[in-house]
Coordinates of C-alpha atoms in Angstrom, one line a residue:
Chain U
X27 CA -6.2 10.4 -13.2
X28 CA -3.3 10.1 -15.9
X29 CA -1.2 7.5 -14.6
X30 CA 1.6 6.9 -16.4
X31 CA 2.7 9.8 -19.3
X32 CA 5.0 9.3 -22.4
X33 CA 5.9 11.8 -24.3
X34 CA 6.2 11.6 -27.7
X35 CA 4.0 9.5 -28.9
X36 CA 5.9 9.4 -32.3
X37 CA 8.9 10.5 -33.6
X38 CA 11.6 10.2 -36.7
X39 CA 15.4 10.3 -36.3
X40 CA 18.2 10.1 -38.9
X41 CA 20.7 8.1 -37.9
X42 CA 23.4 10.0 -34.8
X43 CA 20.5 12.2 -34.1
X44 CA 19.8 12.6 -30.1
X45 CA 16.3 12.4 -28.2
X46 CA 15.0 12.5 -24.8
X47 CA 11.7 10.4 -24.1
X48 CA 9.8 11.6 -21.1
X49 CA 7.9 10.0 -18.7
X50 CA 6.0 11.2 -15.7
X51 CA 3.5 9.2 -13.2
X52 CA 1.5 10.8 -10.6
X53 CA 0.6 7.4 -8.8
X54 CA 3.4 8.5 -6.1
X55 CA 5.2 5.8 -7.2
X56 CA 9.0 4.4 -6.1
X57 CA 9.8 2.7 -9.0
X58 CA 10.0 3.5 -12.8
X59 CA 11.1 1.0 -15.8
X60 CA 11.5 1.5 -19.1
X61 CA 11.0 -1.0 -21.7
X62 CA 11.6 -1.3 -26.0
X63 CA 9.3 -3.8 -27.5
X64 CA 10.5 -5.2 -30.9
X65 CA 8.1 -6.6 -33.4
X66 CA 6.5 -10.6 -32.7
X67 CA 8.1 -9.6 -29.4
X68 CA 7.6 -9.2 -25.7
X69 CA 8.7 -6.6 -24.0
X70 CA 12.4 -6.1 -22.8
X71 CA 14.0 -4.1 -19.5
X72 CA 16.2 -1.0 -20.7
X73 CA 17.1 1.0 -17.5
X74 CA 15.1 0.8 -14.2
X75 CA 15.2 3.0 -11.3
X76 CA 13.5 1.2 -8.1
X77 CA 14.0 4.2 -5.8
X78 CA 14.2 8.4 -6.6
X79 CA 18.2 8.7 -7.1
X80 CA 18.9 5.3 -8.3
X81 CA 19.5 3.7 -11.6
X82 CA 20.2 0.4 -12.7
X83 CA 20.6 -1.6 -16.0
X84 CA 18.2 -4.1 -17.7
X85 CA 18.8 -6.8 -20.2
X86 CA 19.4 -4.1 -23.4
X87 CA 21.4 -0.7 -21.6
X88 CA 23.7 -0.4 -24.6
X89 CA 23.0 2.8 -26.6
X90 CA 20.7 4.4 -23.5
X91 CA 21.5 6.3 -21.0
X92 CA 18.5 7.2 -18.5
X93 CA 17.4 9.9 -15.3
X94 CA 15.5 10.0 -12.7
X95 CA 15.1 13.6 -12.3
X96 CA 12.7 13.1 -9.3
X97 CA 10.1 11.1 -8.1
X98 CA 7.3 11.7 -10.5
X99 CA 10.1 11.4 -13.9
X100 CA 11.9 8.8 -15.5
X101 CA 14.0 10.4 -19.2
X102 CA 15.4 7.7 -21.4
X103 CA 17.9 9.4 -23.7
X104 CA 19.5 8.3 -26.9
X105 CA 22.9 10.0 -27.9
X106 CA 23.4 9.0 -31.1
X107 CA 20.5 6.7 -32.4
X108 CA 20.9 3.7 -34.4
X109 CA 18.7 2.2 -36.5
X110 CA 18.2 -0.9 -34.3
X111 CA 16.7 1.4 -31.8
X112 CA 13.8 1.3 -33.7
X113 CA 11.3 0.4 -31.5
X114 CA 8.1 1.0 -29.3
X115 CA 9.4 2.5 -26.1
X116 CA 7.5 1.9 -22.9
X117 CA 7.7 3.2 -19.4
X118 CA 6.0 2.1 -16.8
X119 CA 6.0 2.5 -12.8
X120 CA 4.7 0.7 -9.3
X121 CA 5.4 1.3 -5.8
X122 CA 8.4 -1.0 -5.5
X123 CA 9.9 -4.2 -5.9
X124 CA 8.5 -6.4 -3.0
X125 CA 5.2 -4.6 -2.8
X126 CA 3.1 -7.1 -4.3
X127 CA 1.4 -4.5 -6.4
X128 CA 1.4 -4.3 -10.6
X129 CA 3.1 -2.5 -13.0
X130 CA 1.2 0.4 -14.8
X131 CA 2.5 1.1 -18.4
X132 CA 2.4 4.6 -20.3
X133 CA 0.8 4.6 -23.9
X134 CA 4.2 4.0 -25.6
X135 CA 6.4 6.1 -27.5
X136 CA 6.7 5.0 -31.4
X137 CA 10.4 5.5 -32.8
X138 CA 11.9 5.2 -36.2
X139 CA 15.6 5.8 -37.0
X140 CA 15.8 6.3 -40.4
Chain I
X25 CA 16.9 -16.1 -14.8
X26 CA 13.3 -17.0 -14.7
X27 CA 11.6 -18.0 -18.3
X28 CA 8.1 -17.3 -19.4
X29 CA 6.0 -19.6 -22.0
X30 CA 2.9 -18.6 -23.2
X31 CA 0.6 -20.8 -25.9
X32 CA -0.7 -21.3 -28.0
X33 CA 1.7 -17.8 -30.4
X34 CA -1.7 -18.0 -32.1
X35 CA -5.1 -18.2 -31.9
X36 CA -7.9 -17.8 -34.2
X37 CA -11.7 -17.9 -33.0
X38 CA -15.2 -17.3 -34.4
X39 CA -17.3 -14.5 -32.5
X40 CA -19.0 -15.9 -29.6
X41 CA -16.1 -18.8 -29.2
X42 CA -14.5 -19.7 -25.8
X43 CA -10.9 -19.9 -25.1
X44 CA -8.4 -20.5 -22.5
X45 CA -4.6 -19.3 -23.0
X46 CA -1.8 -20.3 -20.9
X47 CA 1.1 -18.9 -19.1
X48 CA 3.9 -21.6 -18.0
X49 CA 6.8 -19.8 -15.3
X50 CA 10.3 -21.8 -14.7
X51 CA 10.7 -20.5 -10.5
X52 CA 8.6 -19.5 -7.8
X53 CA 6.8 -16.1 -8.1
X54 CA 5.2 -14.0 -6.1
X55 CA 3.2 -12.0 -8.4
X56 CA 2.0 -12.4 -12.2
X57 CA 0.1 -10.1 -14.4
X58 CA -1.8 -10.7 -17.4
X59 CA -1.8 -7.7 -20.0
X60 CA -3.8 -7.3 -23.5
X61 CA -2.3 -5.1 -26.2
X62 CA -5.0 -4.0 -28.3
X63 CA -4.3 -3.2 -32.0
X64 CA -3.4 0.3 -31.2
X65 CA -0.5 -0.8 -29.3
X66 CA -1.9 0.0 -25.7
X67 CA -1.1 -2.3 -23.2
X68 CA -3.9 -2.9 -20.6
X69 CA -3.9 -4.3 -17.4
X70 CA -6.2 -7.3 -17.2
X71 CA -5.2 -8.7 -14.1
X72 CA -2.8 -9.1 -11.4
X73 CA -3.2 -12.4 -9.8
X74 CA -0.2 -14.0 -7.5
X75 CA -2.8 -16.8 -7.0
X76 CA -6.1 -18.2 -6.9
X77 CA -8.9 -16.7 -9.0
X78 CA -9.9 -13.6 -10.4
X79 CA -13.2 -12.4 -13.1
X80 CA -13.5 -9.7 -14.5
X81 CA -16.7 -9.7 -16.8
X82 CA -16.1 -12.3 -19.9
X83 CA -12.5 -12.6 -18.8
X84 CA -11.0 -14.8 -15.8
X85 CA -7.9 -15.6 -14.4
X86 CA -6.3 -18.8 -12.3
X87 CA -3.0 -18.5 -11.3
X88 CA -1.4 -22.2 -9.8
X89 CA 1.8 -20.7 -8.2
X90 CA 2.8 -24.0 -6.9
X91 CA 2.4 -25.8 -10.3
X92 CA 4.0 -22.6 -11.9
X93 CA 1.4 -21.6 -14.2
X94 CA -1.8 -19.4 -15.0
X95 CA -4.5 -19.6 -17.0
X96 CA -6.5 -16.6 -19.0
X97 CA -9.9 -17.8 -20.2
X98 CA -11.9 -15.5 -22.4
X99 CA -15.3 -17.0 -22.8
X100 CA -18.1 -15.4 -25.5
X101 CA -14.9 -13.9 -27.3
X102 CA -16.0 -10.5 -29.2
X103 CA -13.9 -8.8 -32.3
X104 CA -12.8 -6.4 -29.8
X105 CA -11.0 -8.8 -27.8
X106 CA -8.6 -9.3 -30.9
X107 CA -4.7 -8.4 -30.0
X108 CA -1.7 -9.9 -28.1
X109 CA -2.3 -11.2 -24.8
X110 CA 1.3 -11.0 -22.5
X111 CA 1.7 -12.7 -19.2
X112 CA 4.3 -11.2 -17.2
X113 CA 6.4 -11.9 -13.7
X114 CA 8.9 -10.3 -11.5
X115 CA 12.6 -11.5 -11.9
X116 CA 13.5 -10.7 -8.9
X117 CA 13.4 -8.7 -6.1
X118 CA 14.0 -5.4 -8.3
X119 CA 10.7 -5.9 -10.0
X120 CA 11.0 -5.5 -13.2
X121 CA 9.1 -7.7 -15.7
X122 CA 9.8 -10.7 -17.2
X123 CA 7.0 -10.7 -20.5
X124 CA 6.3 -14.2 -22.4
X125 CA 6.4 -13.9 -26.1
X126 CA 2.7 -13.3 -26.1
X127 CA -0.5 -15.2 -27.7
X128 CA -1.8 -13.6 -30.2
X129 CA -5.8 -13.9 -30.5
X130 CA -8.1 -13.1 -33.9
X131 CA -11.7 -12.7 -33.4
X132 CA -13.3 -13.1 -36.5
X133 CA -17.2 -11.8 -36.9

């Protein structure tokens, strides 16, 4: 049972280079996030999706653009990175807000923008 | 929106050692998930406790949703237990994650 895939797990950028971060769940779940975590940090909201078709923005959107390309995937994509995107990129997934059920979180995705 | 406070940031214990770490929430939740992220940067579900109690082996969890807080308490601590421990709660009815800052626990041998 895989749960919650990231792919890559690492990755280098120059700076205006584009990349696609993937994540796919096989939980059947409803809801996908995706989170950066910043060093001596927490973790902070990007983009969510709490349904298949929807899309909303968390606390840090600018710079990301994300889609839900079905129920099982979640793609966080960054036009022209930035080296404050720097970051460890998580996704995660659960069945829905109001479920009263936890969050599952991929393995993270490492990325440095040179 | 709703803050998270976790303490002690740090947190260094001798093998063997017990502990108890704490997780303070400003509103009313209805869920509240503890996570360890190990030194490989994995984070792992520990527990997810709305309320009440929960063990798992060495580790426990309280969670005192009408005092807004919970409690983690690792008892016999082991070098493998080493990492940052995140408490996390729903914002709202989207679901999405609020994280504390984290406590960050050294097991020494």
């Amino acid at each position: 049972n895989a749960g919650v895939t990231q792919t890559p797990k690492f990755q280098v950028l120059k700076t205006g280079q584009s990349m696609t971060l993937q994540c796919a769940q096989d939980m059947n779940h409803n809801s996908m996030y995706w989170y950066r975590q910043d060093p001596g940090m927490g973790l902070r909201l990007i983009y969510y999706s709490a349904s298949e078709g929807t899309t909303d923005k968390g606390e840090v959107p600018n710079g990301y653009n994300v889609s839900r390309l079905n129920k099982r995937e979640f793609s966080l994509r960054l036009e022209s990175a930035a080296p404050s995107q720097t970051s460890v990129y998580f996704c995660a997934s659960s069945r829905g807000p109001g479920s009263n059920q936890p969050q599952h979180f991929g393995d993270g995705t490492r990325l440095s923008i040179l | 929106g709703i803050q998270v406070e976790q303490s002690p940031p740090d947190l260094i214990l001798q093998e063997g050692a017990n502990s108890t770490l704490r997780c303070n929430f400003s509103d009313s939740v209805n869920n509240l998930q503890w996570f360890h992220q190990n030194p490989w940067g994995q984070l792992i579900n520990l527990f997810y406790i709305p309320s009440g109690t929960k063990q798992n082996g060495r580790l426990s969890a309280t969670t005192v949703a009408t005092e807004r807080y919970s409690l983690l308490y690792i008892s016999s601590s082991q070098t493998t237990d080493s990492g940052v421990y995140f408490c996390a709660v729903p914002s709202s009815n989207t679901g999405k994650l609020i994280f504390g800052q984290g406590t960050t626990l050294q097991v020494k041998p």
